[in-house]
Short mmCIF file of C-alpha atoms in Angstrom, two decimals:
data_model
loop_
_atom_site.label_atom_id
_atom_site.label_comp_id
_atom_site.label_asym_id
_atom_site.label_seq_id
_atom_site.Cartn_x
_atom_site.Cartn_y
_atom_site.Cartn_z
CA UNK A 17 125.85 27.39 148.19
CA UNK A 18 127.22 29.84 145.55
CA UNK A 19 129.77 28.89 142.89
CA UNK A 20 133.14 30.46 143.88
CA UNK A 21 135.50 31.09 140.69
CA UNK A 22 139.54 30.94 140.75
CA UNK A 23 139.56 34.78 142.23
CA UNK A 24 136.98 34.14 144.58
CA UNK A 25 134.25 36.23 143.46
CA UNK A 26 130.51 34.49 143.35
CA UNK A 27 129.59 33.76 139.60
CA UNK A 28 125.96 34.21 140.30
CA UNK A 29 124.26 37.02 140.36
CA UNK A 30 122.19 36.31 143.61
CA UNK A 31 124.46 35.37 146.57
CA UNK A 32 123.59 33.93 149.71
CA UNK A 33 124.58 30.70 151.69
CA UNK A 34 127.59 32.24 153.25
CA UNK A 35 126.05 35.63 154.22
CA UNK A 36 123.14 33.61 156.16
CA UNK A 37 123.17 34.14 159.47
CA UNK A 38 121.51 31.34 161.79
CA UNK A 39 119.92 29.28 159.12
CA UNK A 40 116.16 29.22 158.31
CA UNK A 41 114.49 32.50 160.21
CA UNK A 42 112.50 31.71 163.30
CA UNK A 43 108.76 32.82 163.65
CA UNK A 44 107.35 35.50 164.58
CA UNK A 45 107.78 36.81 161.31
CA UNK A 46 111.21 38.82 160.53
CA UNK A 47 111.38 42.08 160.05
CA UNK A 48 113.02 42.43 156.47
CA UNK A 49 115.58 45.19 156.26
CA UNK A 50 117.11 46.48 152.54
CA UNK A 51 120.42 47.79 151.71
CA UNK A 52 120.22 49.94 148.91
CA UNK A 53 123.63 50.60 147.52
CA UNK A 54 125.27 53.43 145.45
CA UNK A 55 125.59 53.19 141.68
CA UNK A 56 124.99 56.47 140.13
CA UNK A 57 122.52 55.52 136.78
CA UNK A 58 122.88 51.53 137.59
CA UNK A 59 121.00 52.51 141.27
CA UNK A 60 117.33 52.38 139.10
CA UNK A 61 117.41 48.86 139.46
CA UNK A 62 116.19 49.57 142.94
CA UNK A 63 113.27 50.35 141.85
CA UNK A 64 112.64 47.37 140.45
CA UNK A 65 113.49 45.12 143.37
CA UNK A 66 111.60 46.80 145.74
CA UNK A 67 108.70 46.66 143.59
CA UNK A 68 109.10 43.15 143.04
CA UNK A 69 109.68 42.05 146.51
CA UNK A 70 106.55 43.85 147.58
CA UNK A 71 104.68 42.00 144.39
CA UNK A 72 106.33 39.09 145.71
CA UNK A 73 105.01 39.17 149.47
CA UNK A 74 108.32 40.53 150.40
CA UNK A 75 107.79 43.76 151.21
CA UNK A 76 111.04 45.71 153.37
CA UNK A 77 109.49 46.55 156.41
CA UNK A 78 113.23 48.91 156.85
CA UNK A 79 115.18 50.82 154.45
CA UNK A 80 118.87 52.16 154.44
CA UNK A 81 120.31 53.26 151.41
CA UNK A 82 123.60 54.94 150.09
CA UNK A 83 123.73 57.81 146.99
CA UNK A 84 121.39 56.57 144.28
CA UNK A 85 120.01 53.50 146.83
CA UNK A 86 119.29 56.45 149.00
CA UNK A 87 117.25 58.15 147.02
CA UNK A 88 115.11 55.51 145.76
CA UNK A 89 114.75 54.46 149.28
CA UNK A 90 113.54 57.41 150.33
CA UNK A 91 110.89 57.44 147.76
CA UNK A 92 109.60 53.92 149.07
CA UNK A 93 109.80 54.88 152.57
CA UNK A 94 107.75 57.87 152.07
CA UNK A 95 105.48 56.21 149.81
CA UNK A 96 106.06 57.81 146.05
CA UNK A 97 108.16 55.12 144.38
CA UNK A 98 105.45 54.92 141.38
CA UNK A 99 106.04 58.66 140.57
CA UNK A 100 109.55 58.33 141.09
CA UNK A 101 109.36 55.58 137.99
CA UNK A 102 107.34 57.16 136.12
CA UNK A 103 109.38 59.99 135.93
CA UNK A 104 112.52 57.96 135.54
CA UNK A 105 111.45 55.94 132.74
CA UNK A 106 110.18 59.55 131.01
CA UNK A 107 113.94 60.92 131.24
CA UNK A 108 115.80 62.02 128.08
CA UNK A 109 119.31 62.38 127.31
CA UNK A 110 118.38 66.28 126.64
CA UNK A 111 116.79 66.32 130.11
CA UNK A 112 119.91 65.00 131.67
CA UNK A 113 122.06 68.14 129.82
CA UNK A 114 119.02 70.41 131.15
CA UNK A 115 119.90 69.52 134.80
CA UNK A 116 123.32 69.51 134.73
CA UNK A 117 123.40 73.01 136.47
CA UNK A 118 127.24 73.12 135.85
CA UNK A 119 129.44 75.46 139.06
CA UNK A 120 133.06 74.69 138.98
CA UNK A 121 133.17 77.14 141.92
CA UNK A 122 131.76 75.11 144.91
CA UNK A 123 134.00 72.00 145.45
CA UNK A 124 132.59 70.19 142.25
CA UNK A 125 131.29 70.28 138.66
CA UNK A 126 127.53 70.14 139.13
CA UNK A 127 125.08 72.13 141.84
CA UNK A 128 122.97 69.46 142.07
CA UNK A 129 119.90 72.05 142.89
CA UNK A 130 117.72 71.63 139.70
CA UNK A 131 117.63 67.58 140.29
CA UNK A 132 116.44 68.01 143.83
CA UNK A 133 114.11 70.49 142.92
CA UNK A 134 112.81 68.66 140.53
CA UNK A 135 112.25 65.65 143.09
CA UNK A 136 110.78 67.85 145.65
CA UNK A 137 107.67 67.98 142.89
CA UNK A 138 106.47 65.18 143.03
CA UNK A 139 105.17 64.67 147.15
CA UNK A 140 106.91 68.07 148.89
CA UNK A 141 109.29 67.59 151.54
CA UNK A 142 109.18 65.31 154.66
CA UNK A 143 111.03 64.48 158.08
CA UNK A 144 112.56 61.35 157.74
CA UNK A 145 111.22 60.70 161.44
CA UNK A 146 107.81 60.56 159.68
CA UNK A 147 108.22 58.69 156.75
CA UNK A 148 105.58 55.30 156.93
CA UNK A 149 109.15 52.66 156.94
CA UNK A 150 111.90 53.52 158.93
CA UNK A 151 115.09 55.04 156.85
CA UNK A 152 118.23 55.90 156.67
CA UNK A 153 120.63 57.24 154.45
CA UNK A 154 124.30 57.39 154.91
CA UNK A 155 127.19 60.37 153.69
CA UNK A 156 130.51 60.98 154.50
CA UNK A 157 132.13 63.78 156.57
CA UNK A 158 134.77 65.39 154.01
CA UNK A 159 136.42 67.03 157.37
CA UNK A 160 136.76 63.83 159.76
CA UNK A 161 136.47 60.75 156.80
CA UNK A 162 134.24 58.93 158.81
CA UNK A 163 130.39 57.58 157.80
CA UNK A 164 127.20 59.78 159.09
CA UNK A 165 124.25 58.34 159.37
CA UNK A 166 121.22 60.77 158.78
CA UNK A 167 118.14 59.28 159.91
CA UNK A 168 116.18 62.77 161.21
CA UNK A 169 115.21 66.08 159.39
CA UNK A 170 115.01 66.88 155.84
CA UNK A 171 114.05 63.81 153.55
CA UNK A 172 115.65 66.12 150.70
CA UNK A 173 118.85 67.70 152.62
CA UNK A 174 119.56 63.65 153.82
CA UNK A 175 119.19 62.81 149.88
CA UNK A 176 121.42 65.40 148.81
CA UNK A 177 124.16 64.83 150.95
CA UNK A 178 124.03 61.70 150.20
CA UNK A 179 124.81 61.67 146.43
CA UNK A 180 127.28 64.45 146.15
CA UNK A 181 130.03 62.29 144.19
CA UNK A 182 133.20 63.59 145.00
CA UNK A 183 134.39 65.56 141.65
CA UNK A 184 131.06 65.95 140.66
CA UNK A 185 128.52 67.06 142.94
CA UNK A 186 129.59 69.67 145.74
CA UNK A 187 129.68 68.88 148.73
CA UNK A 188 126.67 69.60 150.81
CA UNK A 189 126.67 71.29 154.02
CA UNK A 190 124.83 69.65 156.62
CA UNK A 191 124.15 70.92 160.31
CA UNK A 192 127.84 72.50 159.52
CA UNK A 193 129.05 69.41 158.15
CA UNK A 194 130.35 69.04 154.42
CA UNK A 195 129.31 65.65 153.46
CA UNK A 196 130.07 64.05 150.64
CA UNK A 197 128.75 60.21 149.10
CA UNK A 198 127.81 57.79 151.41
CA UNK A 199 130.04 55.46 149.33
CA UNK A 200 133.24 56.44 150.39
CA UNK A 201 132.07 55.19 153.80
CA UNK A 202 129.32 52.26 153.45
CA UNK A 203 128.55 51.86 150.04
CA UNK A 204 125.88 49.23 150.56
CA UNK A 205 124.54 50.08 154.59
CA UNK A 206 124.19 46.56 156.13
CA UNK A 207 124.93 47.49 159.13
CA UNK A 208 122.69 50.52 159.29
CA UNK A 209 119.76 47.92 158.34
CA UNK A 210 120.48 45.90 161.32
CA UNK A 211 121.20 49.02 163.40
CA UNK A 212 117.52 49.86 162.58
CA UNK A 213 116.35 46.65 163.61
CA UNK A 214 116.41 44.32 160.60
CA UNK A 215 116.39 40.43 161.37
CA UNK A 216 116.74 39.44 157.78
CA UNK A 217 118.71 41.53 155.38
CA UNK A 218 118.70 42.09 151.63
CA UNK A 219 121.76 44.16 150.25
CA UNK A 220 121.70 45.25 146.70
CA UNK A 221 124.71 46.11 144.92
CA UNK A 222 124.09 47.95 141.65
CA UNK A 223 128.04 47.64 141.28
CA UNK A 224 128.37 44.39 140.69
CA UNK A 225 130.76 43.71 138.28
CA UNK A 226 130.67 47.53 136.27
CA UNK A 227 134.38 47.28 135.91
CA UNK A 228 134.81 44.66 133.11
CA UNK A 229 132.00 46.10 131.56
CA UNK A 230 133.83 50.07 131.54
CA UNK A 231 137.10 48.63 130.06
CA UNK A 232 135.27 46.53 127.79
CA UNK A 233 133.51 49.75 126.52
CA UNK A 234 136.17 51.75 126.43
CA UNK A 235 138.10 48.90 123.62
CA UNK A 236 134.98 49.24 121.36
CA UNK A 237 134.93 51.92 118.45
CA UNK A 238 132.45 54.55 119.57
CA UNK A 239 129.75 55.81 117.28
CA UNK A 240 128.15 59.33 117.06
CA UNK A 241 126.16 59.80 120.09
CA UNK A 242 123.75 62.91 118.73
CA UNK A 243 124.32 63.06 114.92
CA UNK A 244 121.51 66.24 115.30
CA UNK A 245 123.80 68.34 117.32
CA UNK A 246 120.91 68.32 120.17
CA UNK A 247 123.61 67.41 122.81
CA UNK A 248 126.35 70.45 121.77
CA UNK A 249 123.88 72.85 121.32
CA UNK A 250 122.53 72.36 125.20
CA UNK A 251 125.85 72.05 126.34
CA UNK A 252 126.80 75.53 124.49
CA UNK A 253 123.33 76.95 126.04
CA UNK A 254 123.97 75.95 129.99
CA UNK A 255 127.57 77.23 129.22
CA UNK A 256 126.94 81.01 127.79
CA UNK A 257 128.38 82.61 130.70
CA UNK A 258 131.46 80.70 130.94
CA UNK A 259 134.96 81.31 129.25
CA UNK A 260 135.86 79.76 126.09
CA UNK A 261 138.63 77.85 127.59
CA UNK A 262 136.59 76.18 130.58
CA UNK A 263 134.04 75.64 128.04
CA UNK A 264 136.35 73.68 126.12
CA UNK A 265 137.58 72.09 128.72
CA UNK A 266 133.94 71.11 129.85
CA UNK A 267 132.87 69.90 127.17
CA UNK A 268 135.80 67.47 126.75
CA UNK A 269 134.77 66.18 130.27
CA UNK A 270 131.42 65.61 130.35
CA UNK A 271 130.29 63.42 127.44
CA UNK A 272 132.71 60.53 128.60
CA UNK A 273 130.28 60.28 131.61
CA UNK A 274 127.00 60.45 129.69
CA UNK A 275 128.40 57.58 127.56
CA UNK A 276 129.43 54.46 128.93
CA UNK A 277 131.52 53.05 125.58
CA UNK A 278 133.49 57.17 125.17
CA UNK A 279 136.74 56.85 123.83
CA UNK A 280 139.44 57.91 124.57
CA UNK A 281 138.87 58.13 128.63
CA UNK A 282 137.82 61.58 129.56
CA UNK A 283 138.10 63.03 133.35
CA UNK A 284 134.95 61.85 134.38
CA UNK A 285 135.55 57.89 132.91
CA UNK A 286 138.67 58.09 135.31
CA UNK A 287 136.68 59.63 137.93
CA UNK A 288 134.06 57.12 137.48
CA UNK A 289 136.43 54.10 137.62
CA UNK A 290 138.20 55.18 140.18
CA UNK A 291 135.29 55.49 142.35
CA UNK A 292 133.70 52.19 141.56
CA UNK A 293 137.41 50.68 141.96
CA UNK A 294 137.35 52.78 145.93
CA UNK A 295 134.25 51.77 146.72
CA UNK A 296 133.88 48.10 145.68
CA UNK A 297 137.05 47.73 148.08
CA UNK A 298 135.17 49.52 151.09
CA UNK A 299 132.24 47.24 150.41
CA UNK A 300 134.08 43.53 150.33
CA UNK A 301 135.54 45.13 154.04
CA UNK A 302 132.39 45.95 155.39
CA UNK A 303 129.95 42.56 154.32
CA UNK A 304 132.87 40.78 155.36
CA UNK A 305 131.93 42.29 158.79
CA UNK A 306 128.40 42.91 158.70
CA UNK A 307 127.46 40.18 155.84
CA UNK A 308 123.61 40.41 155.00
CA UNK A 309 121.06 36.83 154.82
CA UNK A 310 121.23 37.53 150.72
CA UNK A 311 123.30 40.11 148.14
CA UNK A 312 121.25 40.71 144.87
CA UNK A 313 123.86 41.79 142.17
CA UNK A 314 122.77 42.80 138.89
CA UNK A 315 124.30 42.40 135.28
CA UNK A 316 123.56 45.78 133.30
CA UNK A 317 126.61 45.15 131.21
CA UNK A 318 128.24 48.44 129.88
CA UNK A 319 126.59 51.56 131.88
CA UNK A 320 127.44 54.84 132.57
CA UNK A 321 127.02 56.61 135.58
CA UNK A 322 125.13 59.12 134.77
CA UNK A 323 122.76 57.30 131.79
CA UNK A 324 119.77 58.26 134.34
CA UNK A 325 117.75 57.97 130.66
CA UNK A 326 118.32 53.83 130.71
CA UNK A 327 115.81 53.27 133.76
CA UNK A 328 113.45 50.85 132.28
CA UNK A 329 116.45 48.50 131.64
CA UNK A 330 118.12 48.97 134.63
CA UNK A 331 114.34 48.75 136.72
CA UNK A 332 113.75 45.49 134.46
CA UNK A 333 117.11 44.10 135.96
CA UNK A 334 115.94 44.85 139.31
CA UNK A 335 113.16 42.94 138.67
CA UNK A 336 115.29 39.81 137.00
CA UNK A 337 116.84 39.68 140.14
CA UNK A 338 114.63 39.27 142.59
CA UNK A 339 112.75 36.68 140.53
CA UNK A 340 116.00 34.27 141.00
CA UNK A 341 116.24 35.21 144.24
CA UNK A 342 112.90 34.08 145.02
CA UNK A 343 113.41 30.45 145.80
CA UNK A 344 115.74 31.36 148.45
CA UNK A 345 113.56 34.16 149.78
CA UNK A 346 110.49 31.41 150.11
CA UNK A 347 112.79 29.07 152.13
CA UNK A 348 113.97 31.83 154.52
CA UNK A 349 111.06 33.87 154.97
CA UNK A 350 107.69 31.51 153.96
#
């Protein structure tokens, strides 16, 4: 059984005991169901895990995942997870300026085109109805407020709507739906693992603790982040066609959010914060509900949500975690 500290939150960083559900699983063999949740940057680690579970004999036989955990579900369901790492571990802090295809004019700050264009690269699209694991990924209706699960059609339009981060990605439409991030709904999709038929459930929460580690940051003294320039002159590039007063005011918002430690906060640290803040509350209510068999919670320490350049630490995590997790995984599942 878990530690349990004066507030109540586990001090481990794998949790399980009191999300088990019937004690030791009975045989045939379970299927093993994954919730992927959202993160932004801190969502490589599910890379990580998945590839260590399947090293480990583990392998999900289901996948549902929210925003990033989406994403990186979708590329193990439909069998490209290596490319996806390779390509995430190759990421640059210039490449992350490069797809920033800034539009203040469509409900957020970024298009969010160039990324999944960039994605579609590596296999093409797919139906999600064909994919070799059964998926799902989960948004939420801007219109109604309540969770859609996506689990037909486009691989790529599911993906999309998906991660569009309120105040940062638009909104996607959708069958004539605007959807929005699946974590203002179910940040990490239990329930849509058992839905799909899971028997034994492992929820990953790339949240865990983020915001000590953003307050912490934001007390330290900052140093130069590109002492070449490289990072102004890209900015000034993607921005030639816009004012010189958005452009200011751009560029005053967006390196807070490339850099975990900025100070002072900029718009997109608040942002940031306050949607870890919204959806860690969402996702105590809902495992309270729909608790999984085992919660794997990194420690990343300070990370921003858009760092998408700090995979291999965040995939290394992943990895970490699943290797403490393993005793308990051998005693449930053989």
């Amino acid at each position: 059984m878990a530690f349990r500290g004066k507030a109540g939150y586990m001090k481990t960083q794998v949790r399980y005991g009191a999300c088990q559900r019937g004690g030791i699983m009975p045989d045939p063999k379970p299927k093993i169901g994954i919730a992927l949740g959202s993160g932004g940057a801190r969502g490589w680690i599910h890379v990580g895990v998945l590839q260590a579970l399947k090293d480990e004999g583990f392998e999900p036989d289901i996948v549902a995942g929210c925003s990033m955990g989406a994403l990186v579900g979708a590329a193990f369901a439909a069998g490209w997870l290596d490319e996806l790492e390779e390509w995430a571990v190759s990421i640059t802090r210039r490449d992350i300026v490069r797809l920033l295809d800034i539009n203040l004019l469509n409900g957020g700050l970024i298009d969010g085109s160039r990324v999944i264009d960039v994605l579609r690269g590596f296999k093409g699209d797919a139906l999600i109805q064909e994919l070799e694991k059964p998926y799902m990924a989960i948004a939420s209706n801007l219109t109604t407020g309540r969770e859609v699960w996506l689990r037909d059609g486009s691989v790529f339009d599911a993906v999309r709507a998906s991660v569009s981060i309120p105040g940062f990605l638009r909104p996607y439409n959708l069958n004539g739906q605007w959807l929005v991030d699946g974590g203002l709904t179910n940040p990490v999709p239990v329930s849509a693992c058992r839905a799909l038929g899971a028997d034994f459930i492992i929820a990953v929460n790339p949240d865990a603790n983020i915001l000590k580690y953003i307050h912490e940051g934001n007390n330290k003294k900052t140093k130069p982040d590109h002492p070449d320039g490289s990072y102004s002159a890209l900015m000034d590039r993607m921005l030639e066609t816009v004012p010189p007063a958005v452009k200011e005011r751009i560029r005053a918002m967006t390196p807070g959010f490339l850099n975990a430690d900025a100070k002072p906060l900029s718009y997109m640290a608040v942002l940031s914060s306050s949607i870890d803040i919204m959806t860690g509350q969402i996702m105590r209510s809902r495992l309270a509900g729909e608790p999984p068999h085992i919660i794997l919670d990194p420690q990343l320490g300070p990370f921003g949500t858009i760092e998408f350049n700090r995979a291999a630490e965040a995939i290394a995590e992943g990895r970490r975690i699943v290797q403490e997790a393993l005793p308990f995984l051998h005693r449930q599942l053989g």
